[in-house]
Amino acid sequence: VDTRALYAQQVSLRFAGFGGRKKAVAGTGLDPWMSQTVTRYGEEQAWFSLGGGYAWDGDEPKYKVGATVTYDHRVFHRKRRAHHADPSLEDVYDTDKLHGYHTGISLFEILANINIDLRDQKGQPSNGITLSAFGGGVPEQDGFNYWRYGFDNGIYFNLYKKNRVLLLRTLFEAVDGDDREIPFSAYPMLGGVDRLRGYKTGHFRDKKAGAVTFEYHYPIHEYIMGELFLDV
């Protein structure tokens, strides 16, 4: 059994629209589905999760299955950090087309999940496979109703002496349903420290998001590993 709780205030989150290539200046009321102008917004979130499942095969289990129920409450507002040069979301986009922005969200979500870890070791694996997959959704609540599913898979190849390793990683996440019943905050994102590195967190956002990563791990010093990577 696993329980988690979170309360957070974010004063300057990134929002760059859902597509298109058109840039614009503040005050234009752009359609967020037709533009890719970088803006900022604020968010207050209270989140609680209750999960249960079963794990087996070893002291550090290789297989886990379970289900999780989460409650997610969020309120959105203008950015509150002046030193970011990006304009506030409301000054650029037509926020009536961002479902949930004005009303906030208070949603229960139910997900089933499975985790498989067949790596030779956890710290610096040299071969093996990992797989995490989930599926479920939000039953109809306050005009919102959608499915969410995805996976994250890694395959490690030992190239030389277990310290020169190639990692092939693929990930995919999606929400499915009527656009009018999916809050804008639920859309999968790419960018950040482990999903399309080189772009800032939340740079790309859409109903379906996926990435493929190639990594080459090599030793630099006794306690330092290097990594070359390509993300697509």
PDB file of N, CA, C and O in Angstrom, residues 2 18-19 21 27 30 34 38 42-43 52 72 88 98 102 110 117-118 120 134 184 195 201 214 225-226 232:
ATOM      1  N   ASP A   2       0.507   2.223  -0.798  1.00  0.00           N
ATOM      2  CA  ASP A   2       1.319   3.430  -0.936  1.00  0.00           C
ATOM      3  C   ASP A   2       0.407   4.656  -0.911  1.00  0.00           C
ATOM      4  O   ASP A   2      -0.597   4.715  -1.638  1.00  0.00           O
ATOM      5  N   PHE A  18      -0.380  24.511 -28.290  1.00  0.00           N
ATOM      6  CA  PHE A  18      -0.517  23.110 -28.680  1.00  0.00           C
ATOM      7  C   PHE A  18      -0.012  22.834 -30.090  1.00  0.00           C
ATOM      8  O   PHE A  18      -0.114  21.724 -30.578  1.00  0.00           O
ATOM      9  N   GLY A  19       0.504  23.834 -30.772  1.00  0.00           N
ATOM     10  CA  GLY A  19       0.965  23.552 -32.124  1.00  0.00           C
ATOM     11  C   GLY A  19       1.064  24.802 -32.957  1.00  0.00           C
ATOM     12  O   GLY A  19       0.961  25.924 -32.463  1.00  0.00           O
ATOM     13  N   ARG A  21       3.116  27.352 -35.834  1.00  0.00           N
ATOM     14  CA  ARG A  21       4.438  27.970 -35.819  1.00  0.00           C
ATOM     15  C   ARG A  21       4.347  29.487 -35.689  1.00  0.00           C
ATOM     16  O   ARG A  21       5.357  30.182 -35.772  1.00  0.00           O
ATOM     17  N   GLY A  27      -1.297  40.450 -26.065  1.00  0.00           N
ATOM     18  CA  GLY A  27      -2.540  41.159 -26.320  1.00  0.00           C
ATOM     19  C   GLY A  27      -3.259  40.758 -27.585  1.00  0.00           C
ATOM     20  O   GLY A  27      -4.149  41.468 -28.037  1.00  0.00           O
ATOM     21  N   LEU A  30      -4.665  34.877 -29.062  1.00  0.00           N
ATOM     22  CA  LEU A  30      -4.411  33.786 -29.996  1.00  0.00           C
ATOM     23  C   LEU A  30      -5.155  32.510 -29.616  1.00  0.00           C
ATOM     24  O   LEU A  30      -5.402  32.243 -28.446  1.00  0.00           O
ATOM     25  N   MET A  34      -3.325  27.000 -32.419  1.00  0.00           N
ATOM     26  CA  MET A  34      -2.765  27.453 -33.681  1.00  0.00           C
ATOM     27  C   MET A  34      -1.471  28.246 -33.512  1.00  0.00           C
ATOM     28  O   MET A  34      -0.986  28.838 -34.458  1.00  0.00           O
ATOM     29  N   VAL A  38       5.623  31.293 -26.454  1.00  0.00           N
ATOM     30  CA  VAL A  38       5.948  30.924 -25.072  1.00  0.00           C
ATOM     31  C   VAL A  38       5.351  31.938 -24.105  1.00  0.00           C
ATOM     32  O   VAL A  38       5.545  33.147 -24.253  1.00  0.00           O
ATOM     33  N   GLY A  42       0.485  30.770 -13.517  1.00  0.00           N
ATOM     34  CA  GLY A  42       0.645  30.289 -12.154  1.00  0.00           C
ATOM     35  C   GLY A  42      -0.342  29.178 -11.842  1.00  0.00           C
ATOM     36  O   GLY A  42      -1.376  29.029 -12.501  1.00  0.00           O
ATOM     37  N   GLU A  43      -0.006  28.388 -10.813  1.00  0.00           N
ATOM     38  CA  GLU A  43      -0.852  27.249 -10.455  1.00  0.00           C
ATOM     39  C   GLU A  43      -0.702  26.940  -8.971  1.00  0.00           C
ATOM     40  O   GLU A  43       0.397  26.988  -8.429  1.00  0.00           O
ATOM     41  N   GLY A  52      -2.422   0.576  -4.288  1.00  0.00           N
ATOM     42  CA  GLY A  52      -2.226  -0.756  -3.737  1.00  0.00           C
ATOM     43  C   GLY A  52      -1.816  -1.712  -4.829  1.00  0.00           C
ATOM     44  O   GLY A  52      -2.138  -1.509  -5.995  1.00  0.00           O
ATOM     45  N   ASP A  72      -6.912  15.296  -7.676  1.00  0.00           N
ATOM     46  CA  ASP A  72      -6.092  16.411  -8.138  1.00  0.00           C
ATOM     47  C   ASP A  72      -6.934  17.679  -8.153  1.00  0.00           C
ATOM     48  O   ASP A  72      -7.917  17.774  -8.898  1.00  0.00           O
ATOM     49  N   SER A  88       2.525  36.853 -19.604  1.00  0.00           N
ATOM     50  CA  SER A  88       1.557  36.008 -18.925  1.00  0.00           C
ATOM     51  C   SER A  88       0.623  35.372 -19.953  1.00  0.00           C
ATOM     52  O   SER A  88       0.287  35.974 -20.978  1.00  0.00           O
ATOM     53  N   LEU A  98      -8.840  27.166 -23.354  1.00  0.00           N
ATOM     54  CA  LEU A  98      -8.047  26.301 -22.478  1.00  0.00           C
ATOM     55  C   LEU A  98      -8.979  25.760 -21.405  1.00  0.00           C
ATOM     56  O   LEU A  98      -9.236  26.413 -20.392  1.00  0.00           O
ATOM     57  N   HIS A 102     -10.184  28.709 -16.315  1.00  0.00           N
ATOM     58  CA  HIS A 102     -10.960  29.656 -15.496  1.00  0.00           C
ATOM     59  C   HIS A 102     -11.635  28.977 -14.307  1.00  0.00           C
ATOM     60  O   HIS A 102     -11.739  29.562 -13.229  1.00  0.00           O
ATOM     61  N   ILE A 110      -8.438   7.144 -11.863  1.00  0.00           N
ATOM     62  CA  ILE A 110      -8.154   5.748 -11.532  1.00  0.00           C
ATOM     63  C   ILE A 110      -7.218   5.179 -12.596  1.00  0.00           C
ATOM     64  O   ILE A 110      -7.518   5.239 -13.790  1.00  0.00           O
ATOM     65  N   ASP A 117      11.240  -4.869 -13.942  1.00  0.00           N
ATOM     66  CA  ASP A 117      12.626  -4.426 -13.857  1.00  0.00           C
ATOM     67  C   ASP A 117      13.541  -5.647 -13.902  1.00  0.00           C
ATOM     68  O   ASP A 117      13.698  -6.356 -12.907  1.00  0.00           O
ATOM     69  N   LEU A 118      14.142  -5.894 -15.056  1.00  0.00           N
ATOM     70  CA  LEU A 118      15.004  -7.053 -15.250  1.00  0.00           C
ATOM     71  C   LEU A 118      16.455  -6.639 -15.480  1.00  0.00           C
ATOM     72  O   LEU A 118      17.227  -7.352 -16.131  1.00  0.00           O
ATOM     73  N   ASP A 120      20.430  -5.935 -14.470  1.00  0.00           N
ATOM     74  CA  ASP A 120      21.360  -6.716 -13.658  1.00  0.00           C
ATOM     75  C   ASP A 120      21.671  -6.032 -12.331  1.00  0.00           C
ATOM     76  O   ASP A 120      22.013  -6.679 -11.350  1.00  0.00           O
ATOM     77  N   PHE A 134       0.878   2.137 -17.830  1.00  0.00           N
ATOM     78  CA  PHE A 134      -0.304   2.495 -17.051  1.00  0.00           C
ATOM     79  C   PHE A 134      -1.471   2.762 -17.992  1.00  0.00           C
ATOM     80  O   PHE A 134      -1.286   3.048 -19.185  1.00  0.00           O
ATOM     81  N   PHE A 184      -6.623  21.477 -19.963  1.00  0.00           N
ATOM     82  CA  PHE A 184      -5.361  21.723 -20.665  1.00  0.00           C
ATOM     83  C   PHE A 184      -4.163  21.213 -19.868  1.00  0.00           C
ATOM     84  O   PHE A 184      -3.135  20.844 -20.445  1.00  0.00           O
ATOM     85  N   ARG A 195      12.685  14.121 -20.771  1.00  0.00           N
ATOM     86  CA  ARG A 195      11.770  13.962 -21.898  1.00  0.00           C
ATOM     87  C   ARG A 195      12.105  14.999 -22.961  1.00  0.00           C
ATOM     88  O   ARG A 195      11.622  16.122 -22.910  1.00  0.00           O
ATOM     89  N   THR A 201      11.043  22.443 -19.922  1.00  0.00           N
ATOM     90  CA  THR A 201       9.878  21.658 -19.509  1.00  0.00           C
ATOM     91  C   THR A 201       8.595  22.280 -20.060  1.00  0.00           C
ATOM     92  O   THR A 201       8.370  23.479 -19.932  1.00  0.00           O
ATOM     93  N   PHE A 214      18.605   7.566 -27.300  1.00  0.00           N
ATOM     94  CA  PHE A 214      19.792   6.726 -27.371  1.00  0.00           C
ATOM     95  C   PHE A 214      20.826   7.319 -26.418  1.00  0.00           C
ATOM     96  O   PHE A 214      21.138   8.508 -26.511  1.00  0.00           O
ATOM     97  N   MET A 225      30.449   9.024 -14.054  1.00  0.00           N
ATOM     98  CA  MET A 225      30.119   8.436 -15.348  1.00  0.00           C
ATOM     99  C   MET A 225      29.755   9.544 -16.325  1.00  0.00           C
ATOM    100  O   MET A 225      29.166  10.552 -15.951  1.00  0.00           O
ATOM    101  N   GLY A 226      30.130   9.340 -17.578  1.00  0.00           N
ATOM    102  CA  GLY A 226      29.747  10.271 -18.634  1.00  0.00           C
ATOM    103  C   GLY A 226      28.626   9.695 -19.469  1.00  0.00           C
ATOM    104  O   GLY A 226      28.356   8.482 -19.451  1.00  0.00           O
ATOM    105  N   VAL A 232      14.869  12.165 -29.622  1.00  0.00           N
ATOM    106  CA  VAL A 232      14.042  12.495 -30.779  1.00  0.00           C
ATOM    107  C   VAL A 232      12.580  12.526 -30.344  1.00  0.00           C
ATOM    108  O   VAL A 232      12.127  11.588 -29.693  1.00  0.00           O
TER     109      VAL A 232
END
